[in-house]
GROMACS .gro file of C-alpha atoms in nm:
model
  250
    1MET     CA    1  11.433   7.534  -8.981
    2ARG     CA    2  11.751   7.619  -9.167
    3VAL     CA    3  11.874   7.978  -9.174
    4GLY     CA    4  12.051   8.097  -9.490
    5TYR     CA    5  12.352   8.327  -9.505
    6THR     CA    6  12.130   8.610  -9.634
    7ALA     CA    7  11.922   8.592  -9.318
    8ILE     CA    8  12.239   8.584  -9.107
    9ALA     CA    9  12.374   8.897  -9.278
   10LYS     CA   10  12.049   9.080  -9.217
   11ASN     CA   11  12.051   8.975  -8.852
   12ILE     CA   12  12.412   9.089  -8.808
   13THR     CA   13  12.338   9.426  -8.971
   14THR     CA   14  12.054   9.485  -8.727
   15HIS     CA   15  12.271   9.406  -8.426
   16MET     CA   16  12.562   9.618  -8.550
   17ASN     CA   17  12.355   9.929  -8.493
   18HIS     CA   18  12.340   9.849  -8.121
   19LEU     CA   19  12.705   9.758  -8.062
   20LYS     CA   20  12.956  10.015  -7.945
   21HIS     CA   21  13.282   9.831  -8.011
   22PRO     CA   22  13.406   9.667  -8.336
   23GLY     CA   23  13.522   9.362  -8.138
   24GLN     CA   24  13.165   9.297  -8.036
   25ILE     CA   25  13.062   9.291  -8.401
   26VAL     CA   26  13.319   9.024  -8.483
   27ILE     CA   27  13.221   8.811  -8.182
   28GLN     CA   28  12.851   8.846  -8.265
   29PHE     CA   29  12.915   8.740  -8.624
   30ILE     CA   30  13.118   8.433  -8.521
   31LEU     CA   31  12.853   8.328  -8.271
   32ALA     CA   32  12.578   8.364  -8.530
   33ILE     CA   33  12.766   8.152  -8.784
   34THR     CA   34  12.849   7.888  -8.520
   35VAL     CA   35  12.490   7.856  -8.400
   36THR     CA   36  12.364   7.830  -8.757
   37LEU     CA   37  12.612   7.562  -8.856
   38LEU     CA   38  12.537   7.360  -8.544
   39GLY     CA   39  12.168   7.388  -8.620
   40GLU     CA   40  12.220   7.268  -8.976
   41SER     CA   41  12.434   6.977  -8.855
   42ALA     CA   42  12.157   6.864  -8.619
   43LEU     CA   43  11.910   6.875  -8.908
   44ALA     CA   44  12.143   6.721  -9.165
   45PHE     CA   45  11.940   6.398  -9.183
   46GLU     CA   46  11.597   6.461  -9.324
   47ILE     CA   47  11.361   6.193  -9.453
   48ASP     CA   48  10.986   6.206  -9.507
   49SER     CA   49  10.738   5.946  -9.389
   50GLN     CA   50  10.654   5.750  -9.703
   51THR     CA   51  10.604   5.408  -9.859
   52LEU     CA   52  10.850   5.277 -10.117
   53ARG     CA   53  10.821   4.974 -10.342
   54TYR     CA   54  11.108   4.779 -10.494
   55SER     CA   55  11.089   4.507 -10.757
   56VAL     CA   56  11.305   4.208 -10.659
   57GLU     CA   57  11.503   3.983 -10.893
   58TYR     CA   58  11.716   3.688 -10.789
   59ALA     CA   59  11.953   3.540 -11.049
   60LYS     CA   60  11.757   3.742 -11.309
   61GLN     CA   61  11.429   3.576 -11.208
   62ASN     CA   62  11.128   3.765 -11.071
   63ALA     CA   63  11.121   3.715 -10.693
   64GLY     CA   64  10.837   3.955 -10.616
   65GLU     CA   65  10.833   4.293 -10.447
   66LEU     CA   66  10.959   4.457 -10.128
   67GLU     CA   67  10.742   4.721  -9.961
   68VAL     CA   68  10.927   4.967  -9.735
   69VAL     CA   69  10.726   5.184  -9.495
   70ILE     CA   70  10.919   5.477  -9.344
   71GLN     CA   71  10.778   5.661  -9.043
   72HIS     CA   72  10.971   5.967  -8.927
   73ASN     CA   73  10.873   6.118  -8.592
   74THR     CA   74  11.044   6.396  -8.396
   75ASP     CA   75  11.304   6.172  -8.233
   76GLN     CA   76  11.273   5.842  -8.415
   77VAL     CA   77  11.268   5.675  -8.757
   78SER     CA   78  11.103   5.335  -8.787
   79ILE     CA   79  11.130   5.112  -9.094
   80THR     CA   80  10.893   4.828  -9.180
   81THR     CA   81  10.981   4.603  -9.475
   82ILE     CA   82  10.718   4.365  -9.609
   83SER     CA   83  10.811   4.094  -9.860
   84HIS     CA   84  10.561   4.007 -10.132
   85LEU     CA   85  10.705   3.691 -10.286
   86SER     CA   86  10.643   3.572 -10.639
   87LEU     CA   87  10.510   3.219 -10.694
   88LEU     CA   88  10.861   3.102 -10.781
   89ALA     CA   89  11.017   3.263 -10.471
   90ARG     CA   90  10.757   3.102 -10.243
   91MET     CA   91  10.905   2.763 -10.332
   92PHE     CA   92  11.231   2.857 -10.159
   93LEU     CA   93  11.157   3.144  -9.919
   94THR     CA   94  10.917   3.232  -9.639
   95ALA     CA   95  10.758   3.576  -9.654
   96GLN     CA   96  10.851   3.799  -9.360
   97THR     CA   97  10.781   4.143  -9.220
   98SER     CA   98  11.078   4.313  -9.056
   99THR     CA   99  11.099   4.627  -8.846
  100SER     CA  100  11.392   4.839  -8.733
  101VAL     CA  101  11.397   5.150  -8.516
  102PHE     CA  102  11.654   5.432  -8.523
  103ASN     CA  103  11.669   5.701  -8.255
  104LEU     CA  104  11.754   6.061  -8.350
  105ASN     CA  105  11.972   6.206  -8.076
  106ASP     CA  106  12.140   6.549  -8.111
  107GLY     CA  107  12.182   6.501  -8.483
  108ASN     CA  108  12.302   6.142  -8.447
  109VAL     CA  109  12.113   5.846  -8.592
  110GLU     CA  110  12.138   5.542  -8.363
  111LEU     CA  111  12.002   5.195  -8.437
  112GLU     CA  112  11.803   5.071  -8.136
  113LYS     CA  113  11.620   4.747  -8.218
  114GLY     CA  114  11.465   4.524  -8.481
  115GLN     CA  115  11.227   4.230  -8.521
  116ASP     CA  116  11.138   3.973  -8.788
  117TYR     CA  117  10.787   3.828  -8.809
  118LEU     CA  118  10.635   3.555  -9.022
  119LYS     CA  119  10.397   3.726  -9.260
  120LYS     CA  120  10.143   3.443  -9.256
  121ASP     CA  121  10.063   3.458  -8.884
  122GLY     CA  122  10.263   3.747  -8.737
  123SER     CA  123  10.470   3.526  -8.507
  124LEU     CA  124  10.806   3.665  -8.393
  125VAL     CA  125  11.101   3.464  -8.526
  126HIS     CA  126  11.406   3.688  -8.470
  127SER     CA  127  11.487   4.011  -8.289
  128PHE     CA  128  11.775   4.224  -8.164
  129THR     CA  129  11.818   4.506  -7.915
  130ILE     CA  130  12.118   4.738  -7.900
  131ASP     CA  131  12.250   4.876  -7.572
  132GLN     CA  132  12.455   5.185  -7.657
  133GLY     CA  133  12.576   5.213  -7.298
  134THR     CA  134  12.741   4.870  -7.288
  135GLN     CA  135  12.802   4.856  -7.665
  136THR     CA  136  12.633   4.518  -7.698
  137ILE     CA  137  12.372   4.355  -7.919
  138LYS     CA  138  12.131   4.104  -7.767
  139PHE     CA  139  11.941   3.859  -7.986
  140LEU     CA  140  11.615   3.675  -7.920
  141ASN     CA  141  11.798   3.345  -7.864
  142GLY     CA  142  12.000   3.500  -7.581
  143GLU     CA  143  12.322   3.549  -7.780
  144THR     CA  144  12.509   3.870  -7.696
  145VAL     CA  145  12.763   4.034  -7.931
  146SER     CA  146  13.004   4.309  -7.828
  147MET     CA  147  13.047   4.607  -8.059
  148ASP     CA  148  13.351   4.818  -8.135
  149PRO     CA  149  13.250   5.183  -8.077
  150SER     CA  150  13.475   5.292  -8.365
  151HIS     CA  151  13.259   5.098  -8.613
  152LEU     CA  152  12.954   5.241  -8.785
  153LEU     CA  153  12.620   5.067  -8.735
  154ASP     CA  154  12.333   4.994  -8.971
  155ALA     CA  155  12.029   4.773  -9.018
  156ASP     CA  156  12.019   4.492  -9.271
  157SER     CA  157  11.655   4.572  -9.353
  158PHE     CA  158  11.714   4.928  -9.482
  159PRO     CA  159  12.030   5.146  -9.473
  160ILE     CA  160  11.920   5.446  -9.268
  161GLY     CA  161  12.266   5.461  -9.112
  162LEU     CA  162  12.423   5.493  -9.456
  163MET     CA  163  12.168   5.751  -9.569
  164SER     CA  164  12.251   5.971  -9.269
  165SER     CA  165  12.630   5.951  -9.321
  166GLU     CA  166  12.879   6.189  -9.481
  167ILE     CA  167  12.917   5.985  -9.797
  168GLU     CA  168  13.252   6.135  -9.902
  169MET     CA  169  13.408   6.023  -9.571
  170LEU     CA  170  13.311   5.654  -9.583
  171LYS     CA  171  13.604   5.499  -9.772
  172GLY     CA  172  13.770   5.228  -9.564
  173LYS     CA  173  13.537   5.259  -9.265
  174ILE     CA  174  13.396   4.946  -9.101
  175VAL     CA  175  13.019   4.910  -9.060
  176ARG     CA  176  12.842   4.649  -8.848
  177VAL     CA  177  12.517   4.546  -9.019
  178VAL     CA  178  12.253   4.392  -8.793
  179SER     CA  179  11.945   4.182  -8.867
  180GLY     CA  180  11.720   3.995  -8.629
  181LYS     CA  181  11.912   3.679  -8.708
  182ARG     CA  182  12.280   3.785  -8.717
  183THR     CA  183  12.537   4.062  -8.743
  184ARG     CA  184  12.819   4.097  -8.995
  185LEU     CA  185  13.108   4.335  -9.053
  186TYR     CA  186  13.163   4.513  -9.383
  187ARG     CA  187  13.415   4.763  -9.515
  188TYR     CA  188  13.317   5.062  -9.728
  189ARG     CA  189  13.476   5.089 -10.069
  190ALA     CA  190  13.540   5.439 -10.204
  191PRO     CA  191  13.203   5.600 -10.293
  192GLN     CA  192  13.159   5.706 -10.656
  193GLN     CA  193  12.927   5.950 -10.828
  194GLU     CA  194  12.724   5.783 -11.101
  195THR     CA  195  12.434   5.873 -11.329
  196VAL     CA  196  12.164   5.606 -11.332
  197ASP     CA  197  11.874   5.556 -11.575
  198THR     CA  198  11.538   5.519 -11.399
  199ARG     CA  199  11.175   5.505 -11.507
  200ARG     CA  200  11.156   5.878 -11.433
  201GLY     CA  201  11.469   5.964 -11.627
  202LYS     CA  202  11.831   6.003 -11.528
  203ALA     CA  203  11.924   6.034 -11.160
  204GLU     CA  204  12.249   6.154 -11.004
  205THR     CA  205  12.356   5.906 -10.740
  206TRP     CA  206  12.624   5.802 -10.498
  207LYS     CA  207  12.733   5.445 -10.567
  208VAL     CA  208  12.835   5.297 -10.232
  209THR     CA  209  12.952   4.939 -10.171
  210TRP     CA  210  12.989   4.728  -9.858
  211GLU     CA  211  13.231   4.433  -9.882
  212ARG     CA  212  13.230   4.164  -9.614
  213LEU     CA  213  13.545   4.155  -9.406
  214ASP     CA  214  13.553   3.775  -9.399
  215ASN     CA  215  13.455   3.739  -9.766
  216PRO     CA  216  13.526   4.047  -9.983
  217GLU     CA  217  13.352   3.889 -10.282
  218SER     CA  218  13.022   3.914 -10.093
  219THR     CA  219  12.905   4.271 -10.138
  220VAL     CA  220  12.605   4.500 -10.112
  221THR     CA  221  12.599   4.799 -10.348
  222PHE     CA  222  12.362   5.094 -10.315
  223TRP     CA  223  12.281   5.370 -10.562
  224LEU     CA  224  12.161   5.665 -10.349
  225ASP     CA  225  11.961   5.947 -10.505
  226ARG     CA  226  12.161   6.264 -10.436
  227GLU     CA  227  11.858   6.486 -10.504
  228ASN     CA  228  11.605   6.291 -10.299
  229GLY     CA  229  11.730   6.238  -9.944
  230LEU     CA  230  11.982   5.969 -10.051
  231LEU     CA  231  11.702   5.717 -10.094
  232PRO     CA  232  11.828   5.395 -10.256
  233ILE     CA  233  11.724   5.381 -10.621
  234LYS     CA  234  11.886   5.041 -10.671
  235ILE     CA  235  12.046   4.781 -10.444
  236ILE     CA  236  12.246   4.477 -10.557
  237THR     CA  237  12.348   4.203 -10.314
  238SER     CA  238  12.616   3.971 -10.455
  239LYS     CA  239  12.676   3.637 -10.287
  240LYS     CA  240  12.833   3.316 -10.420
  241GLY     CA  241  12.822   3.447 -10.776
  242ARG     CA  242  12.450   3.527 -10.770
  243ASN     CA  243  12.288   3.869 -10.750
  244THR     CA  244  11.971   3.989 -10.584
  245LEU     CA  245  11.855   4.315 -10.746
  246LEU     CA  246  11.614   4.562 -10.588
  247THR     CA  247  11.492   4.845 -10.811
  248LEU     CA  248  11.278   5.134 -10.687
  249THR     CA  249  10.946   5.139 -10.871
  250GLN     CA  250  10.740   5.374 -10.651
   0.00000   0.00000   0.00000
């Protein structure tokens, strides 16, 4: 529970009546502010359990819908994404269900693992597990990738790492994005504030872009709702001159 400055002032006033020396008042005030700020930092990332739905377009053609199920427990956030392909998309793609798990540890959001399953029969096709101690990623096929601890970390399925970041501080930082199949490195471009038209009216967003280190023309751009937990309102993935557009519908 967050404590406002009004509550702090009231608490300090109460304690002042019991303190004999002015120095104690100053120390008490500093301690109260410090504890409150630390508490707010630990609770900085807040997201409700909910189900989101995104329409999906590829090269301006209807590709179906993506369902995103968010479950937020005391010390963990799990994401399940379920693809509902259009008839056209089924000709080229295989529907999958993907999961990713983030641990909440002292205010930090840490990606732990993820899996990809075939939607038709639930069989596991890809997975990854992250060992924070050894800074390595292990994939289902036995491949192991070392991580640079100075890099940020996020899941390809849904950007919880981004949503829990200090957006203003992201310019130029490197983020390692992990899926069950592979991992890639991106650099953050300078975030921008942008007003976006939605079905519910205008929304104030942060526009944030990842560009691939080995191919800067391949990008992922997110529009994060500044008034709703930084949930992505729109996501555009650009690759080889073609765009995949996800738009929040529910």
